[in-house]
Tab-separated table of C-alpha atoms and ligand atoms in Angstrom:
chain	number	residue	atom	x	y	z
A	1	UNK	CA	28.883	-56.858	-46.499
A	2	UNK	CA	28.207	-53.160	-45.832
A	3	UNK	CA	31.084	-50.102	-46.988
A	4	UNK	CA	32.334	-47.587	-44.834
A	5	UNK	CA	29.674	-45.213	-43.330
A	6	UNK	CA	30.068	-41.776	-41.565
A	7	UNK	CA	28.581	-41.024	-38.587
A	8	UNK	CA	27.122	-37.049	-37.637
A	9	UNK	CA	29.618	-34.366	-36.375
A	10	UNK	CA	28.263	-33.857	-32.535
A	11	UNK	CA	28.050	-37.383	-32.136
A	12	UNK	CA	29.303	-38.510	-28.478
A	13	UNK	CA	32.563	-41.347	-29.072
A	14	UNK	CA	32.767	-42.162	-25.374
A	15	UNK	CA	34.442	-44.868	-23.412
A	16	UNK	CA	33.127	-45.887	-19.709
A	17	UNK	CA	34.200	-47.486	-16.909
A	18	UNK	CA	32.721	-48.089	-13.074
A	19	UNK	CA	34.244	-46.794	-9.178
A	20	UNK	CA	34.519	-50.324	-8.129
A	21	UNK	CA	35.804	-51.526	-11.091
A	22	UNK	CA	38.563	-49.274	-11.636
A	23	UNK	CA	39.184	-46.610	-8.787
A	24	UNK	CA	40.871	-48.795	-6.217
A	25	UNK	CA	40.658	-48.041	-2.344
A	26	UNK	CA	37.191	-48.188	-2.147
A	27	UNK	CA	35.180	-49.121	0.969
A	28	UNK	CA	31.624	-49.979	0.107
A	29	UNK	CA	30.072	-53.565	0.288
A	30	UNK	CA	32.731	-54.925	-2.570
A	31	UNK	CA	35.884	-54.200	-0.850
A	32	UNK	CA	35.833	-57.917	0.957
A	33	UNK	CA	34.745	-59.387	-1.843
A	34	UNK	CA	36.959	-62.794	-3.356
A	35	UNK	CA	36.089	-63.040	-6.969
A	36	UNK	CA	35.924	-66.446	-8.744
A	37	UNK	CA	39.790	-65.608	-9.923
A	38	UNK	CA	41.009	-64.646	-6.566
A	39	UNK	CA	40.919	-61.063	-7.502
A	40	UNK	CA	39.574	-58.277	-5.362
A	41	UNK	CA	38.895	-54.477	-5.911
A	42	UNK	CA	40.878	-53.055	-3.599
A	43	UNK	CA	43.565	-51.585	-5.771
A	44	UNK	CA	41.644	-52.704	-8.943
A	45	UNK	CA	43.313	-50.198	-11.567
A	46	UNK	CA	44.199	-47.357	-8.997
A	47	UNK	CA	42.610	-45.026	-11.109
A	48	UNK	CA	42.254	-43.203	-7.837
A	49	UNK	CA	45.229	-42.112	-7.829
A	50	UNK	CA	46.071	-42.638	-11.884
A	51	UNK	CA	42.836	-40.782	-13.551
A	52	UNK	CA	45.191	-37.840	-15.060
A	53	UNK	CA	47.213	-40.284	-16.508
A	54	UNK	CA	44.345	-42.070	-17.907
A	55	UNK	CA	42.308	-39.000	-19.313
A	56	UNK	CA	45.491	-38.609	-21.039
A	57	UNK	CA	44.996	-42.037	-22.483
A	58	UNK	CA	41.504	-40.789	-23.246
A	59	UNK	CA	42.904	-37.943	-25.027
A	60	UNK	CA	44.683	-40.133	-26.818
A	61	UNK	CA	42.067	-42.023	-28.234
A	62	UNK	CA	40.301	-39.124	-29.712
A	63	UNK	CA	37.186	-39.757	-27.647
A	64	UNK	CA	35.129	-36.550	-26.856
A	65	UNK	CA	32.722	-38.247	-23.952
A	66	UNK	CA	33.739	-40.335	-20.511
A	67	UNK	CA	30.856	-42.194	-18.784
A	68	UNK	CA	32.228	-42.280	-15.603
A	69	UNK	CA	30.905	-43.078	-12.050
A	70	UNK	CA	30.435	-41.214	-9.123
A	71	UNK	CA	31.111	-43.312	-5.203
A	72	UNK	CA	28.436	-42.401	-3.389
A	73	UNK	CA	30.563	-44.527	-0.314
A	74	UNK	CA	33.588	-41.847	-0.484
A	75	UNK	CA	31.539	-39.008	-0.170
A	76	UNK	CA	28.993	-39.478	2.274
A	77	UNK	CA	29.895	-41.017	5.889
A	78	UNK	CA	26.317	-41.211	6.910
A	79	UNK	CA	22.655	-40.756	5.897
A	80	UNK	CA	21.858	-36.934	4.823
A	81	UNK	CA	25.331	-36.120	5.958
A	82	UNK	CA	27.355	-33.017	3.773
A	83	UNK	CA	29.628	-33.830	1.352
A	84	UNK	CA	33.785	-35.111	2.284
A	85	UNK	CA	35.264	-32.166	0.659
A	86	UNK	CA	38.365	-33.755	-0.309
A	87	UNK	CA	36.397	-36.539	-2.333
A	88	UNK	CA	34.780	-34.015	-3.605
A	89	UNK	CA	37.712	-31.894	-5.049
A	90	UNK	CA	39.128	-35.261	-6.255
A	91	UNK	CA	36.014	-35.837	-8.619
A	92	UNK	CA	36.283	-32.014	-9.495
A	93	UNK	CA	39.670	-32.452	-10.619
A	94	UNK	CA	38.972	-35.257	-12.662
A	95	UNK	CA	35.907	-33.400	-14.645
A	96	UNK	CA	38.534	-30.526	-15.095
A	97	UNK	CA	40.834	-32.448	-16.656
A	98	UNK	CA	38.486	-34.046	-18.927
A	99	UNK	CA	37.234	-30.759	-19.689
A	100	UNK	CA	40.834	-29.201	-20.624
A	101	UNK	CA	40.924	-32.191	-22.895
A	102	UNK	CA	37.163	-31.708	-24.971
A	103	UNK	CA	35.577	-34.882	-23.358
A	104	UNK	CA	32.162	-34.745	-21.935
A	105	UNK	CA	31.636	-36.684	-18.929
A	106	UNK	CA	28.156	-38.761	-18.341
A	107	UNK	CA	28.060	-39.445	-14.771
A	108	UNK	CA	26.419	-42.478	-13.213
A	109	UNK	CA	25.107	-41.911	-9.843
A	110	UNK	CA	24.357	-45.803	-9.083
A	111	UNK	CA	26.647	-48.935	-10.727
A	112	UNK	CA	26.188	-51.704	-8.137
A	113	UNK	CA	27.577	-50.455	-5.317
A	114	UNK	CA	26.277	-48.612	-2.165
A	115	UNK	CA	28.007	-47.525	1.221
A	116	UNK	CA	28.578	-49.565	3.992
A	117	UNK	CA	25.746	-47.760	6.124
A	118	UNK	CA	23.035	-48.486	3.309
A	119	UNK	CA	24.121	-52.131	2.727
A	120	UNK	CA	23.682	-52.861	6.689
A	121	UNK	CA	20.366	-50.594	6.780
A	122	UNK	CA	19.243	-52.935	4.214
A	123	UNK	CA	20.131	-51.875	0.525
A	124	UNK	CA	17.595	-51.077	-1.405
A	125	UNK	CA	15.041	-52.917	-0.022
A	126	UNK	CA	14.819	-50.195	2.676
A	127	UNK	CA	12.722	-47.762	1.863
A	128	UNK	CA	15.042	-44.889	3.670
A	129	UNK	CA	17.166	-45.574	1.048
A	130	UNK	CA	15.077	-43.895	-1.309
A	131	UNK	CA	15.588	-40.210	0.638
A	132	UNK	CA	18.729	-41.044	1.445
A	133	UNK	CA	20.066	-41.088	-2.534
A	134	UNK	CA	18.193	-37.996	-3.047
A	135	UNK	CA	20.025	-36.033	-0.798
A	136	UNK	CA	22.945	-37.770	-2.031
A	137	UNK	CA	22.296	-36.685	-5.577
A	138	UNK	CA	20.957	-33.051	-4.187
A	139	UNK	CA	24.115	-32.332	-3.059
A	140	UNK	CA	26.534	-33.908	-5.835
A	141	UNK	CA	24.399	-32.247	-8.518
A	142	UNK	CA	24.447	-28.580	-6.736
A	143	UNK	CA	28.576	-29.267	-6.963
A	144	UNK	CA	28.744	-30.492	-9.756
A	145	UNK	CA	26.198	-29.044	-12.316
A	146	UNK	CA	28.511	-26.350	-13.868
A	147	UNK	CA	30.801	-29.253	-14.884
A	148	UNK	CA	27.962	-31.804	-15.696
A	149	UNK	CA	24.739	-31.701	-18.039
A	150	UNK	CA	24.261	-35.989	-18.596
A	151	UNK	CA	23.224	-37.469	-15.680
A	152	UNK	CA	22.974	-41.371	-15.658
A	153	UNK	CA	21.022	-42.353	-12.414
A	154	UNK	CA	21.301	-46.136	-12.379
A	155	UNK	CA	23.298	-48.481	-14.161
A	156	UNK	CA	21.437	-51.558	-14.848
A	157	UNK	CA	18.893	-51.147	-12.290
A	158	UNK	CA	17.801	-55.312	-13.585
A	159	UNK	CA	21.142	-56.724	-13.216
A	160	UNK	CA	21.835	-55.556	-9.666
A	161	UNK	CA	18.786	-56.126	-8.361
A	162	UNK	CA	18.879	-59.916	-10.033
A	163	UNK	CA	22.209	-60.889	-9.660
A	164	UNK	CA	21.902	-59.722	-5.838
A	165	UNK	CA	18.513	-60.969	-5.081
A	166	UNK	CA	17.713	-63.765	-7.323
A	167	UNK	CA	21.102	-65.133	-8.727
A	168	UNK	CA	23.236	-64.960	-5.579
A	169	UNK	CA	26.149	-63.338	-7.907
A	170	UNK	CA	26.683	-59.919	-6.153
A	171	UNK	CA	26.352	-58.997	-2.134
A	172	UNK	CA	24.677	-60.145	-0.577
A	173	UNK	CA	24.436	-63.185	-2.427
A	174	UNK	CA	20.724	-64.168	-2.199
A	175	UNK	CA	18.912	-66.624	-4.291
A	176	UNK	CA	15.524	-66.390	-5.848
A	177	UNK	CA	14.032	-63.517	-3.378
A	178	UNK	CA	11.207	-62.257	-5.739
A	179	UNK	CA	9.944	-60.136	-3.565
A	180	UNK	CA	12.933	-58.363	-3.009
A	181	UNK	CA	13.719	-58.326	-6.684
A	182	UNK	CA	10.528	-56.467	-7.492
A	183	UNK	CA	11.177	-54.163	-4.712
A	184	UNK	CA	14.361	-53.158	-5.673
A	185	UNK	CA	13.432	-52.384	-8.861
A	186	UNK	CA	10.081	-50.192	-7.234
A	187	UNK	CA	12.319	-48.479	-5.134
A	188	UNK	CA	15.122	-47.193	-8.087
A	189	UNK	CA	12.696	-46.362	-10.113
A	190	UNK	CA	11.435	-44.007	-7.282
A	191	UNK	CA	14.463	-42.484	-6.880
A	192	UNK	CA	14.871	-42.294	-9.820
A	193	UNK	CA	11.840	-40.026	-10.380
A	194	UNK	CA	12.533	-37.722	-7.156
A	195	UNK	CA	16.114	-37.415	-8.371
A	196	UNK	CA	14.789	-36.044	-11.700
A	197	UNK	CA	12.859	-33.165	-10.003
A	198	UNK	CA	16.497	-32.550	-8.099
A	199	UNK	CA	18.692	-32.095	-11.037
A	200	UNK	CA	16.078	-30.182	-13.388
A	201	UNK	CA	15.569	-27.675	-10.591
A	202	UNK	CA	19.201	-27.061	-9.831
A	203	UNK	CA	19.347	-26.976	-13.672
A	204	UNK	CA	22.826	-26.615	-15.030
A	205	UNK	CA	25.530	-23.945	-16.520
A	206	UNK	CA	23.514	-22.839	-19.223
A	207	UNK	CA	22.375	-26.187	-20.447
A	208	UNK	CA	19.653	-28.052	-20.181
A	209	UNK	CA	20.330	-31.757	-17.746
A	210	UNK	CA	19.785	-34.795	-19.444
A	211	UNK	CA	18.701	-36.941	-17.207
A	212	UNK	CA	18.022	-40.958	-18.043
A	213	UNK	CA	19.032	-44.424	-16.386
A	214	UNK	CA	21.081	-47.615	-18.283
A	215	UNK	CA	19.267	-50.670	-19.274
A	216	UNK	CA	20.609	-53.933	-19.655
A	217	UNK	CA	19.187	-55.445	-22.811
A	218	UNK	CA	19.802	-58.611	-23.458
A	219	UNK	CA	17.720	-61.046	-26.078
A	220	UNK	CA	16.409	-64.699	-24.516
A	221	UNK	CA	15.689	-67.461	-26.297
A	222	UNK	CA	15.621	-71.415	-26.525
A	223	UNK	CA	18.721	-73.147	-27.487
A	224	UNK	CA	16.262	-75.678	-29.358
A	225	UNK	CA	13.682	-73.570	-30.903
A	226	UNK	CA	10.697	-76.179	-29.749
A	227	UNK	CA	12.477	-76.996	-26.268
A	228	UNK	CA	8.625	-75.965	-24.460
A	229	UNK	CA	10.678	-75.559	-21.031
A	230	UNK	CA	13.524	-73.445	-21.835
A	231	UNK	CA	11.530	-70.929	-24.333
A	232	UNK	CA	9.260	-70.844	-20.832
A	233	UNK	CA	12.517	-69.977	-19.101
A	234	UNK	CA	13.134	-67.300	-21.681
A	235	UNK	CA	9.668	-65.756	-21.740
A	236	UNK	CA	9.755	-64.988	-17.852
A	237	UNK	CA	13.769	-63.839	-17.940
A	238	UNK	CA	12.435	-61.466	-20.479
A	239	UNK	CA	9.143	-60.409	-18.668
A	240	UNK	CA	11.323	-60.113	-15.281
A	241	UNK	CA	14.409	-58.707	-16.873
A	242	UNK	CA	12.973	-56.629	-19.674
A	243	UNK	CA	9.814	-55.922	-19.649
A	244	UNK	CA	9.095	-55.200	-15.663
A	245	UNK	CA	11.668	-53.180	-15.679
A	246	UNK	CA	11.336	-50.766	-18.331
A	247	UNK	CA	7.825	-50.547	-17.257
A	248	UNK	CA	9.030	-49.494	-14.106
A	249	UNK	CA	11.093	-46.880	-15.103
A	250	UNK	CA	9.596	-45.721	-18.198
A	251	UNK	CA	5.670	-46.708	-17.671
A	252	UNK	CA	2.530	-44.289	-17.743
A	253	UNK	CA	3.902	-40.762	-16.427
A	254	UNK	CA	6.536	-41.947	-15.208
A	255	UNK	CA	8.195	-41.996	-19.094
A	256	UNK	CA	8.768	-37.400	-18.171
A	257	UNK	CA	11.339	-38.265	-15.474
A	258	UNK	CA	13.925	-39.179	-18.356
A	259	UNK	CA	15.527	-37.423	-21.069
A	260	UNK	CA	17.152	-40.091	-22.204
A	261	UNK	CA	17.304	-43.768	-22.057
A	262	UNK	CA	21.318	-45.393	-22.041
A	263	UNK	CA	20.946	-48.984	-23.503
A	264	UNK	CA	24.050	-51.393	-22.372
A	265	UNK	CA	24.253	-54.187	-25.028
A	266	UNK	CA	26.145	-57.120	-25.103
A	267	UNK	CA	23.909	-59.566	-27.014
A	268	UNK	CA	21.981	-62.645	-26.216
A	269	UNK	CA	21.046	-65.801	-24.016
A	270	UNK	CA	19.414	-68.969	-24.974
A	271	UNK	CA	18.130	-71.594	-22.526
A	272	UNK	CA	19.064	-75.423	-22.492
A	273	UNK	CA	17.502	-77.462	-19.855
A	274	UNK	CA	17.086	-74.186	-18.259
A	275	UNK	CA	20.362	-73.251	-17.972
A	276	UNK	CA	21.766	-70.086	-19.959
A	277	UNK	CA	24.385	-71.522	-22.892
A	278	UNK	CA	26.747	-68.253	-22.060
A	279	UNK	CA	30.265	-68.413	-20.846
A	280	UNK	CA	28.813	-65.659	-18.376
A	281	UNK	CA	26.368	-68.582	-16.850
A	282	UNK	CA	29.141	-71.465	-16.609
A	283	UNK	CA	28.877	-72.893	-20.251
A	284	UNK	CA	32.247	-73.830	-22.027
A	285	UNK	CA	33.686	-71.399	-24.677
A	286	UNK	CA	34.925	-74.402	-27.001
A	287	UNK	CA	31.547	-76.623	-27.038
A	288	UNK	CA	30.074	-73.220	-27.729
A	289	UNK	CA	31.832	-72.806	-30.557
A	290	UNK	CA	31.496	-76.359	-31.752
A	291	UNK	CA	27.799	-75.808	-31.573
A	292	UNK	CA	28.180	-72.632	-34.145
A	293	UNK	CA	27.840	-70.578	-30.883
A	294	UNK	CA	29.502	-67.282	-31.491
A	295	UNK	CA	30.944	-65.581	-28.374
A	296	UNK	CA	32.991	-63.052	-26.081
A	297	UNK	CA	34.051	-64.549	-22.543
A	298	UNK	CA	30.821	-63.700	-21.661
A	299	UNK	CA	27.576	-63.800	-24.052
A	300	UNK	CA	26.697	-64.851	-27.335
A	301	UNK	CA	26.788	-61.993	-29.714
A	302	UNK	CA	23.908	-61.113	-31.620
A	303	UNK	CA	25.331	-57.480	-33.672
A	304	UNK	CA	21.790	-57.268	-35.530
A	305	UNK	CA	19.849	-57.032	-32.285
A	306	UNK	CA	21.925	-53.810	-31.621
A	307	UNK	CA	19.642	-52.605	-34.305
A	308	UNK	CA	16.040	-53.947	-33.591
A	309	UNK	CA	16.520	-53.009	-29.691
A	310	UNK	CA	17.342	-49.556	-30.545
A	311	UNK	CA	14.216	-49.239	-33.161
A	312	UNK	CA	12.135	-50.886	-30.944
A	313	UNK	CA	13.059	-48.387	-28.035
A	314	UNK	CA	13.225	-45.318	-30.611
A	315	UNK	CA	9.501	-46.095	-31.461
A	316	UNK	CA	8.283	-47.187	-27.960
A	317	UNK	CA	9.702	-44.426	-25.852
A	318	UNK	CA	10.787	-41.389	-28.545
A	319	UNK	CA	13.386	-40.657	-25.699
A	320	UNK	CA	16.720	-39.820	-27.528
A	321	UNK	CA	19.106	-42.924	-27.019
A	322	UNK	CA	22.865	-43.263	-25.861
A	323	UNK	CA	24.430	-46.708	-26.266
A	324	UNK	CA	26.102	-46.657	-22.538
A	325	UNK	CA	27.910	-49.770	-23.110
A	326	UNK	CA	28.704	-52.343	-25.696
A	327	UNK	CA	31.979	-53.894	-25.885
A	328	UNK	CA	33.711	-57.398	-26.226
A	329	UNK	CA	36.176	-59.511	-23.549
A	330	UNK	CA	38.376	-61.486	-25.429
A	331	UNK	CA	42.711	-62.248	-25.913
A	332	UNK	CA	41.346	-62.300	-29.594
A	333	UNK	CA	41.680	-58.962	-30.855
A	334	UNK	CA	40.802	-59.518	-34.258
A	335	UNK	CA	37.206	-61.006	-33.040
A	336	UNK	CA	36.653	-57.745	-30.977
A	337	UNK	CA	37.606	-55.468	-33.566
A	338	UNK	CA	34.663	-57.531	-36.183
A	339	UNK	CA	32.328	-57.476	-32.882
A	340	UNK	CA	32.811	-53.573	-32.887
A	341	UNK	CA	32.458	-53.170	-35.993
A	342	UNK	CA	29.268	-55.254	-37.235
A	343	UNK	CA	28.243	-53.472	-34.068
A	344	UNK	CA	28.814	-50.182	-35.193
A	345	UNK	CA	27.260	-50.947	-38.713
A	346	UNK	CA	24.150	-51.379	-36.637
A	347	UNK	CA	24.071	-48.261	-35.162
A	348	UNK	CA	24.557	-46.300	-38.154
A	349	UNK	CA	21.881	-48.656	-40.042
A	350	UNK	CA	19.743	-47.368	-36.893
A	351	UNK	CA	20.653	-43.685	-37.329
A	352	UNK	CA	20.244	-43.876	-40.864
A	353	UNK	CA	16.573	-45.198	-40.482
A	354	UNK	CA	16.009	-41.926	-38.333
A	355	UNK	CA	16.385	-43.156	-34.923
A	356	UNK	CA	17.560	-40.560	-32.126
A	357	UNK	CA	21.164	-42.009	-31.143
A	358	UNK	CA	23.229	-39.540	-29.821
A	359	UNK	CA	26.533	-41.599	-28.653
A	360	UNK	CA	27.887	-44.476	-28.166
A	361	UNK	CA	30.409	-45.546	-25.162
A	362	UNK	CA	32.825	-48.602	-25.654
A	363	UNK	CA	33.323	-50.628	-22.192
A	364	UNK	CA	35.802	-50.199	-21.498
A	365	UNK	CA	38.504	-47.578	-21.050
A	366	UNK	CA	40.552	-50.268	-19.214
A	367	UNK	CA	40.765	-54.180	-18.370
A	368	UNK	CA	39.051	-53.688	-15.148
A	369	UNK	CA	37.565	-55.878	-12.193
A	370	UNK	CA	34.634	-57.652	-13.853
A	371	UNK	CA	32.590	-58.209	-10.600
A	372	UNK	CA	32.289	-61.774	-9.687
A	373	UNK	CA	34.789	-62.872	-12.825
A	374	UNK	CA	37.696	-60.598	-10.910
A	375	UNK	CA	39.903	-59.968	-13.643
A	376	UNK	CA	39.986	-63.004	-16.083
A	377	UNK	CA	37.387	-60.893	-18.768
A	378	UNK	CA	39.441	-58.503	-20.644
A	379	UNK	CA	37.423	-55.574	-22.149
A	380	UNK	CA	39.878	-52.628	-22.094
A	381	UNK	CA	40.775	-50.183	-25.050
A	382	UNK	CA	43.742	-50.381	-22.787
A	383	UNK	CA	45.451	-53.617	-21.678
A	384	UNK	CA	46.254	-53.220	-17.735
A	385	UNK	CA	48.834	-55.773	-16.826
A	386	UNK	CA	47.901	-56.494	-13.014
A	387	UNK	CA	50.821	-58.873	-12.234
A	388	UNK	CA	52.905	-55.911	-12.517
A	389	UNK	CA	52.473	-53.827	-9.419
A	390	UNK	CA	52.715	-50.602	-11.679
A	391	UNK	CA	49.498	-51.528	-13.398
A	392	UNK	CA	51.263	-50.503	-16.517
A	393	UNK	CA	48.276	-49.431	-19.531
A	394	UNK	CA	48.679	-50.147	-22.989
A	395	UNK	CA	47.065	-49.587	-26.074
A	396	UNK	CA	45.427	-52.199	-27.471
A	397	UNK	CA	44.552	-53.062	-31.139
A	398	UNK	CA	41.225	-52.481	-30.653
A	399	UNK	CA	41.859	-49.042	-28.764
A	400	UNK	CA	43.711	-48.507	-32.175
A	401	UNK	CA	41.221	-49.341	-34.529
A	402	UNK	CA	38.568	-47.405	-32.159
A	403	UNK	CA	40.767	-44.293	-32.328
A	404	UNK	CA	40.131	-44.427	-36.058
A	405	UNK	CA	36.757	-44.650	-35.749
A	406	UNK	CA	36.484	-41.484	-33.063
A	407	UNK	CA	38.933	-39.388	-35.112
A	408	UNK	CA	37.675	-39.869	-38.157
A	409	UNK	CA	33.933	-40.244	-37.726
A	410	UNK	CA	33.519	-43.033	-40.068
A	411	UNK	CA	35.348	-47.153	-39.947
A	412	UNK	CA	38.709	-46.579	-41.371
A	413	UNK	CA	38.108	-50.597	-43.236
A	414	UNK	CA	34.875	-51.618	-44.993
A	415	UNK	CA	32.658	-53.663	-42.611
A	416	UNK	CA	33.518	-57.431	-42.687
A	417	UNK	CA	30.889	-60.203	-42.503
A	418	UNK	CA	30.434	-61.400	-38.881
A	419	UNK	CA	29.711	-64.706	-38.430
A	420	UNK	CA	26.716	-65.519	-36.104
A	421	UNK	CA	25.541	-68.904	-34.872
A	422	UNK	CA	25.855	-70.571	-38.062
A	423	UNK	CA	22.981	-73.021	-36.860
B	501	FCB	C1	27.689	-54.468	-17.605
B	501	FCB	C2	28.095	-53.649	-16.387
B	501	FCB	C3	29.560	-53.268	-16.375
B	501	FCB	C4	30.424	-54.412	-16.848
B	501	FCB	C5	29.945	-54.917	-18.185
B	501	FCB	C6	30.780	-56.017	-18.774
B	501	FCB	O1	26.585	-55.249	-17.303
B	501	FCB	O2	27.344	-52.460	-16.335
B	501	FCB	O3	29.891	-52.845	-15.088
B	501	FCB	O4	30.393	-55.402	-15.894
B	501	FCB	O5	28.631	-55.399	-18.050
């Protein structure tokens, strides 16, 4: 049982959220999409039309930093074509706002979605697309970059590319295409590295860009500890998920195109007879928990990796570190408030032992459209009740408790013991 800590003044208490997930009225290759609930995006929270009611919500909250995403499909019609003006004013607006109200926006160029006219050119397996993006981002930054200093290029360059390429989860729904894995990851981290050179030079208002990408981390094991096959299973989800991918990104020189590195981290995965025992993968919540399994809706939790991953990344890279998502989906509030917290105790057990973290961002602002789950995972600060067509918002517990924590810089309860698989 740890006491209260405190956490340092310029800290960044952020929430996030994705375009697809939350704007509405998008057209880009998720707009036909049926999720496994039924649910599409195409209204999704209508934060298109809603975000100065929801920086209000923001404001509420006491947060000081929004890591928000920018549609590459709304403002470009074609390749290297200028900017839709109108789009362009509407994500102007929105930075505006969140300036009036003292919250720093991170903006993600890339969270698993692309325009029509890249998806049918090939996504990123093409090549082109590489250029393409970086006269994308040429033109969004030289808008944007008296309003913006933290620039997130990819979100989760690893799940994309799997779930799109080798899982058949995301559009367009192929299945074990290494190839194209591996070259989807080669060609982010490109662009990644050209866009780098594009935002430094335009520099920014005064400041100096941050510029980094988001990386999945999540820890794979074997369910049995001896189970030969399924630690086998692990060790290559790690080597492909991991390990490939950070090299690819972060390897040999390519380590002075980032400023940063954003970890999103929702926990851990253990094999049985090669299948993942998450809800995430199919596995049921209940024999889960039977088994001592601790879980969300979606992954077992694991709050003390929180810790090693950011050491481990702290010593490996020396890049300054942003949690850029951690959060919980569950209709048990009182389990995500513990989840938050024994999370949070990591992070400050991390800062306290010197390590460079300079924020953390809760996902999510809002219950949103979780990609292939449509709307049955519930990870909002704010409850969003889509049966009403009003998409009323509404504060959760946890947005309460996580209010605390913002405003006051420290947990407003002692940390509580969380259990973890009790096996
Ligand atoms: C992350 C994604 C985010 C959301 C959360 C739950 O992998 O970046 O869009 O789906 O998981």
């Amino acid at each position: 049982m740890a006491g209260a800590w405190k956490f340092p003044e310029r800290f960044l208490w952020g929430t996030a959220t994705s375009p697809t997930q939350v704007e509405g009225h998008v057209a880009n290759e998720w707009t036909d999409y049926i999720a496994s609930d039924g649910g599409h995006c195409r209204v999704a929270c209508n934060h298109y039309h809603r975000y100065e009611e929801d920086v209000d919500w923001m404001a509420q909250l006491g947060v000081n930093a929004y890591r928000m995403g920018i549609e590459w499909s709304r403002l470009q019609s074609a390749p290297f074509a200028p900017l839709n003006e109108r789009e362009l004013e509407r994500y102007i607006h929105l930075l505006d706002c969140l300036k009036a109200s003292g919250i720093t926006p991170m903006v993600v160029l890339h969270h698993f979605s692309n325009p029509l006219w890249i998806t049918s050119a090939g996504g990123w397996l093409n090549p082109a697309t590489v250029p393409a993006f970086v006269d994308y981002v040429a033109k969004l930054v030289s808008a944007l970059k008296e309003r913006v200093w933290l620039w997130n290029t990819f979100n989760e360059p690893d799940t994309y590319a799997s779930l799109t390429y080798l899982l058949g989860g995301f559009p367009p729904f192929h299945k074990w295409r290494l190839l194209s894995y591996r070259n989807t990851i080669k060609h982010m981290a490109e662009a990644h590295v050209r866009v780098n050179e594009v935002i430094r030079r335009a520099g920014n208002g005064g400041r100096m860009p941050e510029i980094g990408i988001a990386k999945n981390w999540t820890f794979f094991g074997a369910f049995q500890k001896h189970a030969l096959w399924d630690r086998l299973v692990a060790g290559i989800s790690h080597h492909a998920f991991n390990h490939f991918v950070l090299d690819a990104f972060l390897g040999g020189q390519r380590r002075a195109a980032s400023t940063f590195l954003g970890v999103n981290y929702y926990g851990l995965a253990r094999f049985k007879n090669f299948e993942p025992m998450v809800p995430a993968g199919g596995a049921c919540p209940k024999q889960l928990a039977q088994l001592g399994v601790v879980c969300d809706d979606m992954f077992e939790r694991h709050p003390g990796g929180l810790g090693t991953i950011l050491r481990n990344f702290h010593r490996r890279y020396g890049l300054p570190l942003y949690v850029t998502e951690h959060g919980a989906a569950s209709s048990d509030e009182d389990f995500r408030i513990r989840d938050l917290t024994r999370h949070l105790d990591e992070l400050h057990g991390a800062l306290n032992s010197g390590v460079d973290v300079r924020g953390f961002f809760y996902w999510s602002l809002l219950d949103n459209f979780e990609w292939q789950f449509g709307y049955s995972k519930k990870f909002g600060l704010l409850a969003v009740d889509f049966s009403n067509e009003k998409l009323p918002r509404q504060m959760t517990r946890v947005g309460e408790f996580y209010r605390g924590v913002c405003r006051t810089r420290k947990t407003p309860v002692a940390v509580q013991d969380f259990p973890v698989a009790a096996r």
